[in-house]
Coordinates of C-alpha atoms in Angstrom, one line a residue:
M1388 CA 14.3 -14.4 -19.6
S1389 CA 11.4 -12.1 -20.6
H1390 CA 10.3 -9.4 -18.0
L1391 CA 6.6 -9.8 -19.4
S1392 CA 4.1 -9.8 -16.8
R1393 CA 0.7 -11.3 -16.6
R1394 CA -0.7 -7.9 -16.4
D1395 CA 1.0 -7.2 -19.8
L1396 CA -0.7 -10.3 -21.4
L1397 CA -4.2 -9.5 -19.9
R1398 CA -3.9 -5.8 -21.2
A1399 CA -2.6 -6.9 -24.7
S1400 CA -3.4 -10.4 -25.8
G1401 CA -7.2 -11.1 -25.8
A1402 CA -8.7 -14.4 -25.1
G1403 CA -5.8 -15.8 -22.9
L1404 CA -6.0 -19.4 -22.6
L1405 CA -9.6 -19.7 -23.8
T1406 CA -9.0 -21.9 -26.9
L1407 CA -6.2 -23.9 -25.0
A1408 CA -9.0 -24.8 -22.7
A1409 CA -10.9 -26.0 -25.7
G1410 CA -8.0 -27.8 -27.1
G1411 CA -7.9 -26.0 -30.4
T1412 CA -5.5 -23.1 -31.9
L1413 CA -5.3 -20.1 -29.7
A1414 CA -6.4 -16.7 -31.0
A1415 CA -4.2 -14.9 -29.5
C1416 CA -2.7 -10.1 -10.2
G1417 CA -14.7 5.6 -5.6
G1418 CA -18.1 5.9 -5.1
S1419 CA -19.5 2.3 -5.0
G1420 CA -21.6 3.4 -7.8
A1421 CA -24.8 5.8 -7.9
G1422 CA -26.8 6.0 -4.9
S1423 CA -24.1 4.8 -2.6
S1424 CA -23.9 5.8 1.0
S1425 CA -21.8 5.6 4.0
G1426 CA -21.9 2.9 6.4
G1427 CA -24.2 -0.3 6.2
D1428 CA -23.8 -3.7 5.2
A1429 CA -26.3 -4.3 2.6
D1430 CA -26.9 -7.7 1.0
T1431 CA -28.8 -6.3 -2.1
G1432 CA -28.2 -3.5 -4.5
T1433 CA -25.7 -3.1 -7.4
V1434 CA -22.2 -4.3 -6.8
T1435 CA -19.5 -2.6 -8.7
V1436 CA -16.4 -4.7 -9.6
W1437 CA -13.1 -3.3 -10.6
S1438 CA -11.0 -5.4 -12.9
W1439 CA -9.1 -5.0 -16.3
A1440 CA -9.0 -6.3 -20.0
T1441 CA -9.8 -9.9 -20.2
A1442 CA -9.9 -10.4 -16.4
A1443 CA -12.9 -8.2 -16.6
A1444 CA -14.4 -10.1 -19.4
A1445 CA -14.0 -13.3 -17.5
L1446 CA -15.9 -11.8 -14.5
R1447 CA -18.7 -10.7 -16.8
G1448 CA -19.2 -14.5 -17.8
V1449 CA -20.4 -15.3 -14.3
V1450 CA -22.5 -12.6 -13.9
P1451 CA -25.8 -13.7 -15.5
A1452 CA -25.7 -17.1 -13.1
F1453 CA -25.0 -15.1 -10.1
E1454 CA -27.7 -12.6 -10.7
K1455 CA -30.4 -15.4 -11.5
D1456 CA -29.2 -17.2 -8.1
N1457 CA -29.1 -13.9 -6.1
P1458 CA -32.2 -11.9 -6.8
G1459 CA -31.8 -8.5 -5.6
I1460 CA -28.1 -8.0 -6.5
K1461 CA -26.9 -6.6 -9.7
V1462 CA -23.2 -6.7 -10.8
D1463 CA -21.6 -4.1 -12.8
V1464 CA -18.0 -5.3 -13.9
Q1465 CA -15.8 -2.2 -14.9
D1466 CA -12.6 -2.4 -17.0
I1467 CA -10.6 0.1 -15.2
G1468 CA -7.5 -0.7 -17.3
N1469 CA -4.0 -1.6 -16.4
P1470 CA -2.1 0.2 -14.8
A1471 CA -4.7 2.6 -14.0
I1472 CA -6.6 0.3 -11.7
W1473 CA -3.4 0.3 -9.3
D1474 CA -3.5 4.2 -9.1
K1475 CA -7.1 4.2 -8.4
I1476 CA -7.1 1.6 -5.9
T1477 CA -4.3 3.4 -4.3
V1478 CA -5.7 6.7 -4.2
G1479 CA -9.0 5.5 -3.0
L1480 CA -7.4 3.4 0.0
A1481 CA -5.5 6.7 0.8
A1482 CA -8.5 8.8 0.9
G1483 CA -10.1 6.3 3.5
G1484 CA -12.0 4.3 0.9
Q1485 CA -13.8 7.2 -1.1
G1486 CA -14.3 6.6 -4.8
L1487 CA -13.5 2.7 -4.5
G1488 CA -15.5 0.1 -6.3
D1489 CA -17.2 -2.6 -4.0
V1490 CA -15.0 -5.6 -5.2
L1491 CA -11.4 -5.2 -6.2
H1492 CA -9.1 -7.3 -8.4
I1493 CA -5.6 -7.2 -6.9
G1494 CA -2.5 -8.7 -7.7
C1495 CA 0.1 -10.6 -5.4
D1496 CA 2.4 -7.8 -5.6
Y1497 CA 0.1 -5.0 -4.5
L1498 CA -2.2 -6.9 -1.9
P1499 CA 0.6 -7.3 0.8
G1500 CA 1.6 -3.6 0.5
Y1501 CA -2.3 -2.4 0.7
L1502 CA -2.8 -4.5 3.8
E1503 CA 0.4 -2.8 5.4
K1504 CA 0.0 0.8 4.4
F1505 CA -3.8 1.0 4.6
P1506 CA -5.0 -1.1 7.5
G1507 CA -8.7 -1.3 7.6
G1508 CA -8.8 -0.5 3.8
L1509 CA -10.0 -3.8 2.8
A1510 CA -13.0 -5.8 4.6
N1511 CA -12.2 -8.6 6.9
L1512 CA -13.7 -11.5 4.8
S1513 CA -13.4 -13.9 7.9
E1514 CA -16.7 -12.1 9.3
Y1515 CA -18.3 -13.6 6.4
G1516 CA -17.2 -17.1 6.6
A1517 CA -14.2 -16.9 4.1
D1518 CA -12.0 -19.3 6.4
A1519 CA -14.2 -22.1 5.4
H1520 CA -12.6 -22.1 2.0
K1521 CA -8.9 -22.2 3.1
D1522 CA -8.2 -25.7 1.7
K1523 CA -9.9 -25.3 -1.5
F1524 CA -7.0 -23.3 -3.4
A1525 CA -3.6 -24.3 -4.6
K1526 CA -1.3 -24.8 -1.7
G1527 CA 0.6 -21.7 -0.9
L1528 CA -2.1 -19.1 -1.6
W1529 CA -3.8 -18.7 1.6
P1530 CA -1.0 -17.0 3.6
V1531 CA -0.9 -14.4 0.6
V1532 CA -4.6 -13.4 1.4
T1533 CA -4.3 -13.5 5.1
G1534 CA -3.2 -10.5 7.2
K1535 CA -1.0 -10.3 10.1
D1536 CA -4.2 -10.6 12.4
G1537 CA -5.0 -14.0 11.0
H1538 CA -8.1 -12.6 9.1
V1539 CA -8.7 -13.3 5.4
Y1540 CA -8.8 -10.1 3.0
A1541 CA -9.2 -11.6 -0.3
L1542 CA -9.9 -14.8 -2.0
P1543 CA -7.6 -16.4 -4.6
W1544 CA -8.8 -16.2 -8.1
E1545 CA -6.0 -16.8 -10.6
V1546 CA -2.8 -18.8 -9.8
N1547 CA 0.4 -19.2 -12.3
P1548 CA 2.5 -22.2 -11.6
L1549 CA 5.9 -22.2 -12.9
G1550 CA 6.4 -24.3 -16.1
F1551 CA 9.4 -25.4 -18.0
F1552 CA 8.7 -24.8 -21.6
Y1553 CA 11.4 -26.2 -23.9
R1554 CA 12.2 -26.8 -27.7
K1555 CA 11.9 -30.4 -28.2
D1556 CA 13.4 -30.4 -31.6
Y1557 CA 16.6 -28.6 -30.4
F1558 CA 17.0 -31.1 -27.4
D1559 CA 16.4 -34.0 -29.8
K1560 CA 19.4 -32.8 -31.9
A1561 CA 21.6 -33.3 -29.0
G1562 CA 20.1 -36.4 -27.7
I1563 CA 18.9 -34.9 -24.4
D1564 CA 15.7 -35.8 -22.7
P1565 CA 14.8 -32.5 -20.5
T1566 CA 12.3 -34.5 -18.6
A1567 CA 15.1 -36.5 -17.2
L1568 CA 17.1 -33.5 -16.0
A1569 CA 16.2 -33.2 -12.1
T1570 CA 18.1 -29.9 -11.5
W1571 CA 19.4 -26.8 -13.2
D1572 CA 22.9 -28.2 -12.5
D1573 CA 21.9 -31.3 -14.6
L1574 CA 21.2 -29.0 -17.5
I1575 CA 24.4 -27.2 -17.3
A1576 CA 26.4 -30.6 -17.2
V1577 CA 24.9 -31.4 -20.7
A1578 CA 25.8 -27.5 -21.9
D1579 CA 28.6 -28.6 -24.2
R1580 CA 26.6 -31.3 -25.8
F1581 CA 23.6 -29.1 -26.5
K1582 CA 25.7 -26.1 -27.9
A1583 CA 27.6 -28.5 -30.2
A1584 CA 24.4 -29.9 -31.7
N1585 CA 22.7 -26.3 -31.8
P1586 CA 25.3 -23.7 -32.6
G1587 CA 24.1 -20.2 -32.3
I1588 CA 21.1 -21.3 -29.8
S1589 CA 20.9 -20.2 -26.1
L1590 CA 18.9 -21.8 -23.5
I1591 CA 17.4 -18.8 -21.8
G1592 CA 17.3 -15.0 -22.7
I1593 CA 17.8 -12.3 -20.0
S1594 CA 18.3 -8.6 -20.2
K1595 CA 21.7 -8.4 -18.7
A1596 CA 21.9 -4.9 -18.4
A1597 CA 18.3 -4.5 -17.0
N1598 CA 17.5 -2.4 -19.9
P1599 CA 14.9 -0.9 -19.7
D1600 CA 13.7 -2.5 -16.5
P1601 CA 15.1 -5.3 -14.1
D1602 CA 14.6 -8.6 -15.8
L1603 CA 14.2 -10.9 -12.8
D1604 CA 11.4 -13.3 -13.6
F1605 CA 13.8 -16.1 -14.0
L1606 CA 16.1 -15.3 -10.8
Q1607 CA 12.7 -14.9 -8.7
S1608 CA 11.5 -18.4 -9.9
L1609 CA 14.7 -19.9 -8.9
M1610 CA 14.1 -18.4 -5.3
Q1611 CA 10.5 -19.5 -5.2
L1612 CA 11.3 -23.0 -6.1
Q1613 CA 13.4 -23.0 -2.8
G1614 CA 10.5 -21.4 -0.9
A1615 CA 12.5 -18.1 -0.8
F1616 CA 12.1 -14.5 -2.0
Y1617 CA 13.2 -11.0 -1.2
F1618 CA 11.1 -11.0 2.1
D1619 CA 9.8 -13.7 4.6
L1620 CA 6.3 -13.9 5.7
Q1621 CA 7.1 -11.8 8.8
G1622 CA 8.3 -9.0 6.3
R1623 CA 11.9 -9.4 7.2
I1624 CA 14.7 -9.2 4.5
T1625 CA 16.0 -12.3 3.0
L1626 CA 17.5 -11.0 -0.2
G1627 CA 20.9 -12.1 1.2
S1628 CA 19.8 -15.6 2.4
E1629 CA 21.4 -18.8 1.4
P1630 CA 18.6 -19.9 -1.0
D1631 CA 18.7 -16.3 -2.7
V1632 CA 22.3 -16.6 -3.1
R1633 CA 21.9 -20.2 -4.6
A1634 CA 19.7 -18.8 -7.0
L1635 CA 21.9 -16.1 -8.3
A1636 CA 24.8 -18.5 -8.2
T1637 CA 22.6 -20.8 -10.5
V1638 CA 22.2 -17.8 -13.0
K1639 CA 26.0 -17.2 -12.9
R1640 CA 26.7 -20.9 -13.6
L1641 CA 24.2 -20.8 -16.6
E1642 CA 26.0 -17.8 -17.8
D1643 CA 29.4 -19.0 -17.5
A1644 CA 28.4 -22.2 -19.2
G1645 CA 27.3 -20.0 -22.3
L1646 CA 23.7 -20.7 -21.9
I1647 CA 22.2 -17.3 -21.5
A1648 CA 21.8 -14.8 -24.3
D1649 CA 21.6 -11.0 -23.6
V1650 CA 18.0 -9.9 -24.7
P1651 CA 17.9 -6.3 -24.3
G1652 CA 14.9 -3.9 -24.7
D1653 CA 11.2 -4.4 -24.3
Q1654 CA 11.0 -6.8 -27.1
G1655 CA 14.4 -8.5 -27.0
W1656 CA 13.4 -12.0 -25.6
A1657 CA 10.3 -12.1 -28.0
T1658 CA 12.7 -11.2 -31.0
A1659 CA 15.1 -14.0 -29.9
T1660 CA 12.4 -16.4 -29.4
K1661 CA 10.8 -15.7 -32.8
A1662 CA 14.2 -16.1 -34.5
G1663 CA 14.5 -19.5 -32.9
K1664 CA 17.5 -18.5 -30.8
L1665 CA 16.1 -19.7 -27.4
A1666 CA 15.3 -23.3 -26.5
V1667 CA 13.9 -22.8 -22.9
A1668 CA 11.3 -20.6 -21.5
P1669 CA 10.8 -21.2 -17.6
M1670 CA 7.6 -19.3 -17.5
P1671 CA 4.0 -19.8 -15.8
A1672 CA 0.7 -21.0 -17.1
W1673 CA -0.1 -17.8 -19.1
A1674 CA 3.0 -18.2 -21.3
A1675 CA 1.2 -21.2 -23.0
H1676 CA -1.0 -18.7 -24.8
Y1677 CA 1.7 -16.3 -25.5
L1678 CA 4.2 -18.7 -27.2
E1679 CA 1.4 -19.9 -29.4
S1680 CA -0.1 -16.5 -30.3
K1681 CA 3.4 -14.9 -30.8
F1682 CA 5.3 -17.8 -32.5
A1683 CA 2.7 -19.8 -34.4
D1684 CA 5.2 -21.0 -36.9
Q1685 CA 6.8 -23.1 -34.2
S1686 CA 4.1 -25.2 -33.6
G1687 CA 4.8 -28.7 -32.7
N1688 CA 8.4 -28.1 -31.4
W1689 CA 7.5 -26.7 -27.9
R1690 CA 6.8 -29.2 -24.9
L1691 CA 6.3 -28.4 -21.2
A1692 CA 7.5 -30.2 -18.2
K1693 CA 8.2 -29.6 -14.5
P1694 CA 10.9 -27.2 -13.9
P1695 CA 14.2 -28.6 -12.6
A1696 CA 15.0 -28.1 -8.8
V1697 CA 17.6 -25.8 -7.8
T1698 CA 19.1 -28.3 -5.4
P1699 CA 19.3 -32.3 -5.7
G1700 CA 15.9 -33.6 -4.3
G1701 CA 14.3 -29.8 -4.1
K1702 CA 10.9 -28.9 -5.0
R1703 CA 9.9 -28.7 -8.6
T1704 CA 7.0 -26.5 -8.2
A1705 CA 6.5 -22.7 -7.4
L1706 CA 3.7 -20.6 -7.7
V1707 CA 5.1 -17.5 -9.1
N1708 CA 2.2 -15.1 -9.1
S1709 CA -1.4 -14.9 -8.3
T1710 CA -4.2 -12.4 -8.3
H1711 CA -7.3 -12.0 -6.0
L1712 CA -10.6 -10.6 -5.2
A1713 CA -11.1 -8.3 -2.2
V1714 CA -14.1 -6.0 -0.9
A1715 CA -13.5 -2.3 0.1
A1716 CA -14.2 -1.9 3.7
S1717 CA -15.8 1.2 2.6
S1718 CA -18.5 -0.4 0.6
P1719 CA -21.9 0.0 1.8
R1720 CA -22.7 -3.4 0.1
R1721 CA -20.0 -5.4 1.7
R1722 CA -22.2 -8.5 2.2
A1723 CA -23.5 -8.2 -1.5
A1724 CA -20.1 -7.9 -2.5
W1725 CA -18.8 -11.0 -0.6
K1726 CA -21.6 -13.1 -2.0
F1727 CA -20.4 -12.3 -5.5
V1728 CA -16.6 -13.0 -4.7
E1729 CA -17.7 -16.4 -3.1
Y1730 CA -19.9 -17.3 -5.7
A1731 CA -17.3 -16.4 -8.6
L1732 CA -14.1 -18.1 -6.9
T1733 CA -15.3 -21.1 -4.8
R1734 CA -17.6 -22.8 -7.3
P1735 CA -15.9 -25.0 -10.1
D1736 CA -18.6 -24.1 -12.7
S1737 CA -18.0 -20.2 -12.0
V1738 CA -14.4 -20.4 -12.3
N1739 CA -14.3 -22.5 -15.3
T1740 CA -16.8 -20.3 -17.1
M1741 CA -14.3 -17.3 -16.4
F1742 CA -11.5 -19.5 -17.6
D1743 CA -13.5 -20.1 -20.8
A1744 CA -14.5 -16.3 -21.1
G1745 CA -11.1 -14.9 -20.2
G1746 CA -8.2 -17.3 -20.0
V1747 CA -7.7 -16.7 -16.3
F1748 CA -6.1 -20.0 -14.7
P1749 CA -8.1 -20.7 -11.8
A1750 CA -6.6 -21.2 -8.2
L1751 CA -9.7 -23.4 -7.2
T1752 CA -8.3 -26.8 -7.5
A1753 CA -11.8 -28.6 -7.6
A1754 CA -12.0 -27.0 -11.1
Y1755 CA -9.4 -29.1 -12.6
T1756 CA -11.7 -32.2 -13.1
G1757 CA -13.3 -30.2 -15.9
P1758 CA -12.6 -31.9 -19.5
M1759 CA -10.8 -29.0 -20.8
Y1760 CA -7.8 -29.6 -18.6
A1761 CA -7.2 -33.1 -20.0
A1762 CA -7.6 -31.9 -23.6
P1763 CA -4.5 -32.3 -25.9
H1764 CA -3.2 -29.3 -27.8
P1765 CA -1.6 -29.5 -31.2
Y1766 CA 1.0 -26.7 -30.6
F1767 CA 2.6 -28.7 -27.8
G1768 CA 2.7 -31.8 -29.9
G1769 CA -0.8 -33.0 -28.6
Q1770 CA 0.4 -32.6 -25.0
P1771 CA -2.5 -31.7 -22.5
V1772 CA -0.6 -28.6 -21.1
L1773 CA -3.4 -27.6 -19.0
K1774 CA -3.2 -30.8 -17.0
T1775 CA 0.4 -30.3 -16.4
F1776 CA -0.2 -26.8 -14.9
A1777 CA -3.2 -28.1 -12.9
D1778 CA -1.0 -30.9 -11.4
L1779 CA 1.6 -28.4 -10.7
A1780 CA -1.0 -26.0 -9.0
V1781 CA -2.3 -28.9 -6.9
D1782 CA 1.3 -29.7 -5.7
G1783 CA 1.4 -26.1 -4.9
G1784 CA 4.3 -24.0 -3.5
D1785 CA 5.5 -21.8 -0.7
P1786 CA 3.8 -18.6 0.0
T1787 CA 5.6 -15.4 -1.6
N1788 CA 5.4 -12.2 0.5
Y1789 CA 5.8 -9.4 -1.8
S1790 CA 5.5 -6.7 1.1
G1791 CA 5.0 -3.0 0.5
D1792 CA 8.6 -2.7 -0.5
Y1793 CA 8.7 -4.9 -3.6
A1794 CA 9.7 -2.1 -5.9
R1795 CA 12.7 -1.2 -3.8
A1796 CA 13.6 -4.7 -3.6
L1797 CA 13.4 -5.3 -7.2
K1798 CA 15.5 -2.4 -8.0
L1799 CA 18.2 -3.6 -5.8
A1800 CA 18.1 -7.4 -6.8
G1801 CA 18.2 -6.0 -10.5
D1802 CA 21.3 -4.1 -9.7
A1803 CA 22.8 -7.2 -8.1
Q1804 CA 22.2 -9.4 -11.1
T1805 CA 23.5 -6.8 -13.5
K1806 CA 26.8 -6.6 -11.3
V1807 CA 27.1 -10.6 -11.9
F1808 CA 26.4 -10.4 -15.6
L1809 CA 28.6 -7.3 -16.6
K1810 CA 31.3 -7.1 -13.8
G1811 CA 31.6 -10.7 -12.8
G1812 CA 30.2 -10.0 -9.4
D1813 CA 30.3 -12.6 -6.5
P1814 CA 26.4 -13.5 -6.1
A1815 CA 26.9 -13.7 -2.2
A1816 CA 28.6 -10.3 -2.0
V1817 CA 26.2 -8.5 -4.4
L1818 CA 23.2 -9.9 -2.7
Q1819 CA 24.4 -9.4 1.0
D1820 CA 25.1 -5.6 -0.1
A1821 CA 21.6 -5.4 -1.7
A1822 CA 20.2 -6.6 1.6
K1823 CA 21.9 -4.3 3.7
Q1824 CA 20.7 -1.2 1.3
L1825 CA 17.3 -2.7 1.5
A1826 CA 17.2 -2.5 5.2
Q1827 CA 18.5 1.1 5.3
Q1828 CA 15.9 2.3 2.8
T1829 CA 12.8 0.4 4.5
G1830 CA 13.7 0.1 8.1
R1831 CA 13.1 -3.6 7.9
G1832 CA 15.3 -6.2 9.6
I1833 CA 17.3 -8.8 7.9
A1834 CA 16.1 -12.2 8.8

């Protein structure tokens, strides 16, 4: 599958899900400002917000209403750029908060590392009443924003439930109804019938040699469907656990059945999909926009369903990634910054305004009553794809702990998957070896 990230999309593709929300055709995770001073907890002044690309545009969409309802507070949303924002936040936190904006937009793969490596760098939002919003977001997100001390250090903004996009025309040729396939093994069981009806077509594309980077979106999603990942919530290593082995074994069975195409390079997956060589895209909410904007000539062929479970009767929902708004502990306007975060992320009108402005699928479940979520979309054969994703978000998923050692785990997991693809490696053996290496590199225990 593609190793495209949500950040890649926000950087490169404009309005995101904006026109999906409208039901039409789509167009396409420091000083606090001048005059800042150390100390204090002001609830007035100019709040500086750091974000990037269309997410920054989305935040700007709610600023006029916020400033009207909160006289005395001005908001300056800055597009720091991606990946520049991660370097700037890391440098600022390492410098004790010097140079940071007041509000920081942080992805789920960075937030745990910041909390681990820079304790005290982000403001404790529980002091401002953040815990009152605990049950308002997609299930599985609250532990992601909660520190080991039980306090809240960010609020969820964007959520990306896993979806199962499929080419209806290809499955119709084979007489297969993908919505009736409850597990990935059910899909493997009809592999011969699918291939006979669609010669030269694969189900999924993965860069098997991890060229240029580990291509683990699909493997990770199979882990997350089981409530597993590389680490548990206590930070212990679970890379060699039974669910993780089961996930990689599922990848191997798909490979052995001839259902996975090798799509090397940065554009390999997109090139194969554009050529009509792939029938399935197990991808999250942002991919609805990506498919339409990149493959417009395939309009009417794609549909969306719940992803198959990994085990019979297993979960069919997973929250594969998310982004959040935090407040820098060094900000002299922490209270004002919190007011903006709370206003932007806990009110349906605000998050839907931002959805309209920048295509960021909201984590706030109360937002899903808006009419945009029920609108049919022509590209997907009139299917209301936003409603499907809203339903998946309400169902929620198990929390994922990326920890501060995600990059190390990603490299080792990528090596393990490549051994399975290119050397016929045993999933259990390669993952258990990877877990041992990860323990040696990080000093973390194995669960």
